Tab-separated table of C-alpha atoms and ligand atoms in Angstrom:
chain	number	residue	atom	x	y	z
A	1	MET	CA	105.487	132.083	94.740
A	2	ALA	CA	107.145	129.472	96.851
A	3	SER	CA	110.546	128.100	96.241
A	4	ALA	CA	110.984	126.345	92.958
A	5	THR	CA	110.737	122.646	93.281
A	6	LYS	CA	114.009	120.874	93.301
A	7	ARG	CA	114.486	117.265	92.501
A	8	SER	CA	115.634	115.433	95.531
A	9	GLY	CA	116.303	111.812	95.089
A	10	THR	CA	119.582	110.133	94.630
A	11	SER	CA	121.166	108.253	91.832
A	12	GLY	CA	119.663	105.303	93.589
A	13	HIS	CA	120.268	102.876	96.379
A	14	SER	CA	123.779	101.554	96.775
A	15	ASN	CA	122.627	98.327	95.250
A	16	THR	CA	126.133	96.997	95.030
A	17	SER	CA	125.365	94.934	98.135
A	18	ILE	CA	122.210	93.476	96.581
A	19	PRO	CA	122.774	90.339	94.441
A	20	GLY	CA	121.558	90.627	90.855
A	21	ASN	CA	121.484	86.979	89.923
A	22	ARG	CA	118.999	85.429	92.352
A	23	ILE	CA	115.731	86.075	94.191
A	24	VAL	CA	116.095	88.822	96.799
A	25	THR	CA	113.254	88.986	99.288
A	26	LEU	CA	112.017	92.196	100.896
A	27	ASP	CA	113.353	91.014	104.241
A	28	GLU	CA	116.821	90.377	102.831
A	29	PHE	CA	116.840	93.697	101.004
A	30	ILE	CA	115.797	95.627	104.117
A	31	ILE	CA	118.416	93.943	106.284
A	32	ARG	CA	121.184	94.430	103.701
A	33	SER	CA	120.137	98.078	103.323
A	34	GLU	CA	119.994	98.730	107.048
A	35	LYS	CA	123.688	99.498	107.211
A	36	ASP	CA	123.084	102.388	104.820
A	37	PHE	CA	120.509	103.930	107.089
A	38	GLU	CA	121.518	106.708	109.469
A	39	TYR	CA	119.404	105.425	112.327
A	40	ALA	CA	120.234	101.777	111.739
A	41	THR	CA	118.858	100.497	115.009
A	42	GLY	CA	116.735	97.711	113.604
A	43	GLU	CA	113.529	99.562	114.477
A	44	LEU	CA	112.973	100.829	110.944
A	45	THR	CA	113.838	97.400	109.601
A	46	GLY	CA	111.220	95.936	111.923
A	47	LEU	CA	108.620	98.511	110.894
A	48	LEU	CA	109.094	97.854	107.177
A	49	ARG	CA	108.822	94.123	107.811
A	50	ASP	CA	105.639	94.650	109.883
A	51	ILE	CA	104.106	96.584	106.989
A	52	GLY	CA	105.103	93.747	104.632
A	53	VAL	CA	103.295	91.236	106.860
A	54	ALA	CA	100.173	93.419	107.027
A	55	ALA	CA	100.257	93.746	103.240
A	56	LYS	CA	100.271	89.964	102.802
A	57	ILE	CA	97.288	89.621	105.135
A	58	ILE	CA	95.343	92.392	103.384
A	59	ASN	CA	96.262	90.960	99.983
A	60	ARG	CA	94.730	87.627	100.969
A	61	GLU	CA	91.395	89.299	101.767
A	62	VAL	CA	91.456	91.703	98.796
A	63	ASN	CA	92.008	88.774	96.459
A	64	LYS	CA	88.957	86.891	97.703
A	65	ALA	CA	86.845	89.919	98.594
A	66	GLY	CA	84.158	88.843	96.170
A	67	LEU	CA	83.799	85.474	97.878
A	68	VAL	CA	83.389	86.455	101.487
A	69	ASN	CA	81.140	88.913	103.191
A	70	ILE	CA	83.783	91.599	103.247
A	71	LEU	CA	82.522	93.737	100.435
A	72	GLY	CA	80.148	96.608	100.731
A	73	VAL	CA	79.812	99.306	103.337
A	74	ALA	CA	80.853	98.784	106.924
A	75	ASP	CA	77.958	98.966	109.379
A	76	GLY	CA	77.232	102.656	109.934
A	77	GLY	CA	80.618	103.174	108.366
A	78	GLU	CA	81.813	106.663	107.819
A	79	ASN	CA	85.360	107.661	108.679
A	80	GLN	CA	86.403	110.882	110.327
A	81	SER	CA	86.181	112.658	106.986
A	82	GLY	CA	82.668	111.506	106.318
A	83	ASP	CA	83.946	109.130	103.622
A	84	THR	CA	81.952	105.927	103.423
A	85	GLN	CA	83.931	103.122	105.059
A	86	GLN	CA	84.002	99.891	103.101
A	87	LYS	CA	84.243	96.673	105.121
A	88	LEU	CA	87.638	95.958	103.558
A	89	ASP	CA	88.793	99.450	104.594
A	90	VAL	CA	88.006	98.629	108.188
A	91	TYR	CA	89.621	95.183	107.922
A	92	ALA	CA	92.798	96.601	106.383
A	93	ASN	CA	92.961	99.324	109.019
A	94	GLU	CA	92.619	96.822	111.840
A	95	LYS	CA	95.295	94.515	110.396
A	96	ILE	CA	97.871	97.259	109.935
A	97	ILE	CA	97.267	98.573	113.451
A	98	GLU	CA	97.526	95.028	114.833
A	99	CYS	CA	100.828	94.322	113.032
A	100	LEU	CA	102.329	97.608	114.172
A	101	GLN	CA	101.135	97.156	117.754
A	102	ASN	CA	102.437	93.594	118.032
A	103	SER	CA	106.027	94.487	117.229
A	104	GLY	CA	106.215	97.655	119.285
A	105	GLU	CA	108.576	99.197	116.744
A	106	CYS	CA	106.542	102.411	116.626
A	107	CYS	CA	105.201	104.511	119.464
A	108	ALA	CA	102.082	105.794	117.709
A	109	ILE	CA	100.089	105.595	114.510
A	110	ALA	CA	97.636	107.714	112.554
A	111	SER	CA	95.223	106.451	109.949
A	112	GLU	CA	92.755	107.962	107.484
A	113	GLU	CA	90.180	105.763	109.200
A	114	ASN	CA	90.766	107.145	112.704
A	115	THR	CA	90.052	110.679	113.902
A	116	ASP	CA	92.913	110.874	116.408
A	117	ILE	CA	96.412	109.454	116.775
A	118	ILE	CA	96.690	106.063	118.458
A	119	ASN	CA	99.473	105.591	120.998
A	120	VAL	CA	101.050	102.108	120.868
A	121	PRO	CA	101.951	100.611	124.251
A	122	PRO	CA	105.616	99.469	124.415
A	123	VAL	CA	105.986	95.731	123.899
A	124	THR	CA	109.290	95.586	125.762
A	125	SER	CA	111.228	98.091	127.806
A	126	LYS	CA	112.732	99.334	124.528
A	127	LYS	CA	111.625	102.850	123.633
A	128	SER	CA	110.398	103.385	120.073
A	129	HIS	CA	111.388	106.448	118.098
A	130	TYR	CA	109.044	106.210	115.104
A	131	VAL	CA	105.491	107.104	114.224
A	132	VAL	CA	103.620	105.654	111.231
A	133	MET	CA	100.846	107.236	109.195
A	134	PHE	CA	98.834	105.371	106.606
A	135	ASP	CA	95.842	105.159	104.343
A	136	PRO	CA	94.979	101.497	104.815
A	137	LEU	CA	93.081	101.006	101.581
A	138	ASP	CA	93.150	103.949	99.195
A	139	GLY	CA	90.654	103.858	96.357
A	140	SER	CA	88.425	101.525	98.324
A	141	SER	CA	85.293	102.677	96.505
A	142	ASN	CA	86.720	100.601	93.642
A	143	ILE	CA	86.790	97.345	95.612
A	144	ASP	CA	83.264	96.274	94.692
A	145	VAL	CA	84.093	96.617	90.992
A	146	ASN	CA	87.400	94.742	91.203
A	147	VAL	CA	89.618	97.723	90.436
A	148	SER	CA	93.094	97.945	92.008
A	149	VAL	CA	93.402	99.539	95.430
A	150	GLY	CA	96.412	100.403	97.570
A	151	THR	CA	97.892	100.957	101.014
A	152	ILE	CA	100.019	104.090	101.492
A	153	PHE	CA	102.406	104.598	104.441
A	154	ALA	CA	104.773	107.219	105.808
A	155	ILE	CA	107.280	106.816	108.656
A	156	TYR	CA	108.679	109.706	110.728
A	157	ARG	CA	110.965	109.897	113.740
A	158	ARG	CA	109.109	111.158	116.782
A	159	LYS	CA	109.948	114.658	118.056
A	160	SER	CA	108.505	114.230	121.559
A	161	ASP	CA	110.348	112.803	124.571
A	162	ALA	CA	110.673	109.026	124.211
A	163	ASP	CA	109.727	108.650	127.880
A	164	GLY	CA	106.224	109.965	127.287
A	165	PRO	CA	103.326	109.344	124.921
A	166	ALA	CA	103.482	110.526	121.327
A	167	THR	CA	101.866	113.860	120.573
A	168	LEU	CA	100.169	115.405	117.538
A	169	GLU	CA	103.409	117.310	116.841
A	170	ASP	CA	105.106	113.969	116.119
A	171	PHE	CA	102.761	113.699	113.143
A	172	LEU	CA	102.535	117.317	111.972
A	173	GLN	CA	105.939	117.223	110.271
A	174	ALA	CA	106.844	118.337	106.742
A	175	GLY	CA	107.233	115.607	104.150
A	176	THR	CA	110.971	116.253	104.007
A	177	LYS	CA	111.155	114.722	107.499
A	178	GLN	CA	109.872	111.324	106.359
A	179	VAL	CA	112.455	108.612	107.028
A	180	ALA	CA	110.590	106.114	104.830
A	181	ALA	CA	107.522	106.057	102.583
A	182	GLY	CA	105.836	103.530	100.364
A	183	TYR	CA	102.757	101.878	99.007
A	184	VAL	CA	101.326	98.439	98.365
A	185	LEU	CA	99.314	98.064	95.152
A	186	TYR	CA	96.821	95.179	95.140
A	187	GLY	CA	96.506	94.831	91.374
A	188	THR	CA	97.059	92.181	88.724
A	189	SER	CA	99.908	91.344	91.037
A	190	THR	CA	100.648	92.745	94.468
A	191	ILE	CA	103.670	95.015	94.656
A	192	LEU	CA	105.254	96.866	97.574
A	193	VAL	CA	107.263	99.963	96.594
A	194	TYR	CA	109.233	101.930	99.181
A	195	THR	CA	112.080	104.340	99.788
A	196	THR	CA	114.214	105.312	102.779
A	197	GLY	CA	115.670	108.258	100.890
A	198	ARG	CA	118.138	106.221	98.853
A	199	GLY	CA	116.168	105.524	95.729
A	200	VAL	CA	112.988	103.540	95.108
A	201	ASN	CA	112.653	99.768	94.872
A	202	GLY	CA	109.653	97.544	94.149
A	203	PHE	CA	108.911	94.036	95.413
A	204	THR	CA	106.319	91.774	93.828
A	205	LEU	CA	104.532	89.221	96.015
A	206	ASP	CA	105.223	85.641	94.924
A	207	PRO	CA	102.190	83.792	96.318
A	208	SER	CA	103.915	80.432	95.823
A	209	ILE	CA	106.447	81.311	98.542
A	210	GLY	CA	104.530	84.083	100.307
A	211	GLU	CA	107.413	86.525	99.910
A	212	PHE	CA	107.779	89.972	98.384
A	213	CYS	CA	110.651	89.605	95.896
A	214	LEU	CA	112.747	92.408	94.378
A	215	SER	CA	111.251	93.030	90.924
A	216	HIS	CA	111.744	96.761	90.235
A	217	ARG	CA	115.301	97.715	91.197
A	218	ASN	CA	116.127	101.428	91.589
A	219	MET	CA	112.975	102.774	89.888
A	220	ARG	CA	113.479	105.986	87.894
A	221	ILE	CA	110.523	107.965	86.500
A	222	PRO	CA	110.769	108.967	82.813
A	223	GLU	CA	111.677	112.648	82.352
A	224	ASN	CA	108.557	113.087	80.233
A	225	GLY	CA	105.387	111.198	79.419
A	226	SER	CA	102.426	111.069	77.061
A	227	ASN	CA	99.624	110.467	79.557
A	228	TYR	CA	97.878	112.809	81.956
A	229	SER	CA	95.727	111.638	84.864
A	230	VAL	CA	92.854	113.802	86.120
A	231	ASN	CA	89.121	113.426	86.715
A	232	GLN	CA	88.029	115.074	83.466
A	233	GLY	CA	84.477	115.145	84.819
A	234	TYR	CA	85.401	118.173	86.904
A	235	TYR	CA	86.862	120.075	83.908
A	236	SER	CA	84.251	122.837	83.873
A	237	LYS	CA	84.829	123.433	87.586
A	238	PHE	CA	88.622	123.698	87.389
A	239	ASP	CA	90.370	127.067	87.494
A	240	LEU	CA	91.341	128.607	84.144
A	241	GLU	CA	95.015	127.576	84.374
A	242	MET	CA	94.035	123.935	84.888
A	243	ARG	CA	91.610	123.975	81.968
A	244	ARG	CA	94.264	125.546	79.727
A	245	TYR	CA	96.786	122.870	80.709
A	246	ILE	CA	94.267	120.065	80.146
A	247	ASP	CA	93.442	121.579	76.738
A	248	HIS	CA	97.195	121.576	76.012
A	249	CYS	CA	97.431	117.883	76.962
A	250	SER	CA	94.574	117.161	74.588
A	251	ASP	CA	96.190	119.252	71.820
A	252	GLN	CA	99.392	117.218	72.337
A	253	ASN	CA	97.322	114.025	71.925
A	254	TYR	CA	98.330	112.849	75.386
A	255	GLY	CA	96.304	109.871	76.574
A	256	LEU	CA	93.985	110.338	79.545
A	257	ARG	CA	94.471	107.572	82.112
A	258	TYR	CA	92.527	107.944	85.375
A	259	ILE	CA	91.739	104.923	87.518
A	260	GLY	CA	90.274	106.744	90.526
A	261	SER	CA	92.779	104.945	92.731
A	262	MET	CA	95.758	107.203	93.364
A	263	VAL	CA	98.239	104.407	94.081
A	264	SER	CA	97.401	102.781	90.727
A	265	ASP	CA	97.739	106.055	88.838
A	266	ILE	CA	101.025	106.955	90.524
A	267	HIS	CA	102.467	103.456	89.980
A	268	ARG	CA	101.716	103.700	86.260
A	269	ILE	CA	103.339	107.142	86.136
A	270	LEU	CA	106.450	105.925	87.987
A	271	ILE	CA	106.921	103.278	85.306
A	272	HIS	CA	105.683	104.961	82.092
A	273	GLY	CA	105.913	108.651	82.975
A	274	GLY	CA	103.060	111.147	82.996
A	275	ILE	CA	101.411	113.592	85.381
A	276	PHE	CA	98.653	113.148	87.982
A	277	LEU	CA	96.529	116.147	88.913
A	278	TYR	CA	94.024	116.711	91.687
A	279	PRO	CA	93.390	120.481	91.646
A	280	SER	CA	90.840	122.350	93.735
A	281	THR	CA	87.204	121.688	92.911
A	282	ARG	CA	83.970	123.144	94.264
A	283	LYS	CA	83.576	120.111	96.564
A	284	TYR	CA	87.235	120.130	97.588
A	285	PRO	CA	88.482	123.749	97.325
A	286	LYS	CA	91.752	122.757	99.080
A	287	GLY	CA	92.057	119.555	97.053
A	288	LYS	CA	90.738	116.133	98.039
A	289	LEU	CA	93.875	114.158	98.788
A	290	ARG	CA	95.374	114.006	102.267
A	291	LEU	CA	98.712	115.719	102.749
A	292	LEU	CA	100.160	113.499	105.479
A	293	TYR	CA	99.326	109.978	104.326
A	294	GLU	CA	98.677	110.309	100.598
A	295	CYS	CA	100.494	113.322	99.101
A	296	ASN	CA	103.650	113.268	101.240
A	297	PRO	CA	104.586	109.578	100.940
A	298	LEU	CA	103.796	109.438	97.220
A	299	SER	CA	105.700	112.696	96.668
A	300	MET	CA	108.767	111.333	98.483
A	301	LEU	CA	108.673	108.236	96.281
A	302	VAL	CA	108.246	110.211	93.051
A	303	GLU	CA	110.998	112.676	93.979
A	304	GLN	CA	113.309	109.836	94.968
A	305	ALA	CA	112.650	108.327	91.513
A	306	GLY	CA	113.580	111.674	89.883
A	307	GLY	CA	110.123	113.236	89.566
A	308	LYS	CA	108.437	116.325	91.036
A	309	ALA	CA	105.403	117.030	93.216
A	310	ILE	CA	103.845	120.455	93.849
A	311	ASN	CA	100.539	121.893	94.913
A	312	THR	CA	98.616	124.229	92.598
A	313	GLN	CA	100.124	127.224	94.374
A	314	LEU	CA	103.485	125.916	93.111
A	315	LYS	CA	104.752	124.926	96.554
A	316	ARG	CA	106.764	121.718	96.778
A	317	ILE	CA	104.523	119.185	98.532
A	318	LEU	CA	107.334	117.931	100.779
A	319	ASP	CA	107.999	121.470	102.054
A	320	MET	CA	104.413	122.034	103.219
A	321	GLU	CA	104.067	122.466	106.984
A	322	PRO	CA	100.986	120.519	108.141
A	323	ALA	CA	98.535	122.187	110.511
A	324	GLU	CA	96.018	119.350	110.867
A	325	LEU	CA	96.288	115.556	110.852
A	326	HIS	CA	93.776	115.027	108.039
A	327	GLN	CA	94.360	118.186	106.072
A	328	ARG	CA	93.905	118.048	102.329
A	329	SER	CA	96.075	119.422	99.546
A	330	THR	CA	95.938	119.978	95.823
A	331	ILE	CA	98.644	118.075	93.956
A	332	ALA	CA	100.401	117.825	90.602
A	333	ILE	CA	102.907	114.978	90.607
A	334	GLY	CA	104.909	113.018	88.038
A	335	SER	CA	107.520	113.382	85.314
A	336	PRO	CA	109.633	116.486	85.980
A	337	ALA	CA	109.246	117.935	82.488
A	338	MET	CA	105.432	117.635	82.697
A	339	VAL	CA	105.260	119.206	86.181
A	340	ASP	CA	107.449	122.055	84.910
A	341	GLU	CA	105.118	122.469	81.918
A	342	LEU	CA	102.088	122.655	84.216
A	343	GLN	CA	103.939	125.177	86.398
A	344	ALA	CA	104.403	127.420	83.331
A	345	PHE	CA	100.657	127.276	82.636
A	346	ILE	CA	99.834	128.172	86.237
A	347	GLU	CA	102.295	131.081	86.190
A	348	ARG	CA	100.808	132.311	82.914
A	349	TYR	CA	97.075	131.915	83.527
A	350	SER	CA	96.534	131.955	87.287
A	351	ALA	CA	94.329	134.806	88.427
A	352	LEU	CA	95.493	134.351	92.003
A	353	PRO	CA	98.760	135.727	93.435
A	354	LEU	CA	101.160	132.793	93.660
B	1	P6P	P1	87.578	111.433	92.498
B	1	P6P	C1	90.118	107.548	96.142
B	1	P6P	O1	88.889	107.873	96.782
B	1	P6P	C2	90.992	108.798	96.161
B	1	P6P	O2	91.268	109.155	97.476
B	1	P6P	C3	92.266	108.568	95.363
B	1	P6P	O3	92.767	107.278	95.439
B	1	P6P	C4	91.836	108.926	93.952
B	1	P6P	O4	92.911	109.376	93.151
B	1	P6P	C5	90.809	110.038	94.189
B	1	P6P	O5	90.305	109.870	95.524
B	1	P6P	C6	89.644	109.961	93.227
B	1	P6P	O6	88.784	111.058	93.520
B	1	P6P	O7	87.036	112.723	93.028
B	1	P6P	O8	88.196	111.598	91.127
B	1	P6P	O9	86.620	110.265	92.555
């Protein structure tokens, strides 16, 4: 069995420099926080601001998706995984790539919607040291039925020589190497939540001023929760240990909350506590969710907020060494006490050597 999961995360961002008595925009927060960041060269600041701009553009289209011809399936649209591409998926992907290319703050990007990495030509003579991975619109099958969807991003420092193009190795890095991670949730309001390894903060978009404003300062996940989040429809196909744990949740009268949009489910868990599970199924024996641009960034956020994230072989998600850009993983993520409880069920009932 792999190393026990340990809770990373800090007691939270040194928010002493962040005013508590007035509106603080995302831009101001990022700039004030820059001095705390080891590589404070302005590049990361620029990247986070680029992602904020892309989020505002995507939000505008998500919010009126029902009114313009941007719903439904993209022409001939299947992404590299064979997942049906929604028109808004494609739009969101294009906008994020455009925003990241225009600023030149990253040297390459990888997206769920693109088979291979995309090198970004330098905008100036300045060399960029970061690569960005993202799922442009996670949960997009929910768009047509007006259910919340989200953008997930992860930022790493490149490993390859800054004088040459980025390589696949710049992307195949363990989650512990992320320098920043976050998501944008396009829900009843639009919120951007991110971490640079010094706690988790959330910014709600104020449409009246077009700014993301600090609304969830130093987010901490509850130690325990009373909801579990899993696609119960697969129950009969889950391994014994998963079925036993789900039975336990039911015996404890936990509520089942499953939106089918991971960002929405994780956001709820960050605020109210709980556990999200995507174990192996017949269709996805290695799990459905992508390690690099879904599991890793959300695991960094949850750990930074005091939670835990493991795969169903009990390995800490952030310690997993990726072998492929779009590889999948099983995941159990959320309140530390609930992840520990699941771990005990896996240790007790798993038929496989851990
Ligand atoms: P299922 C959306 O397609 C997604 O990638 C996640 O956002 C979500 O948690 C999961 O897949 C839902 O998968 O198999 O339950 O429909």
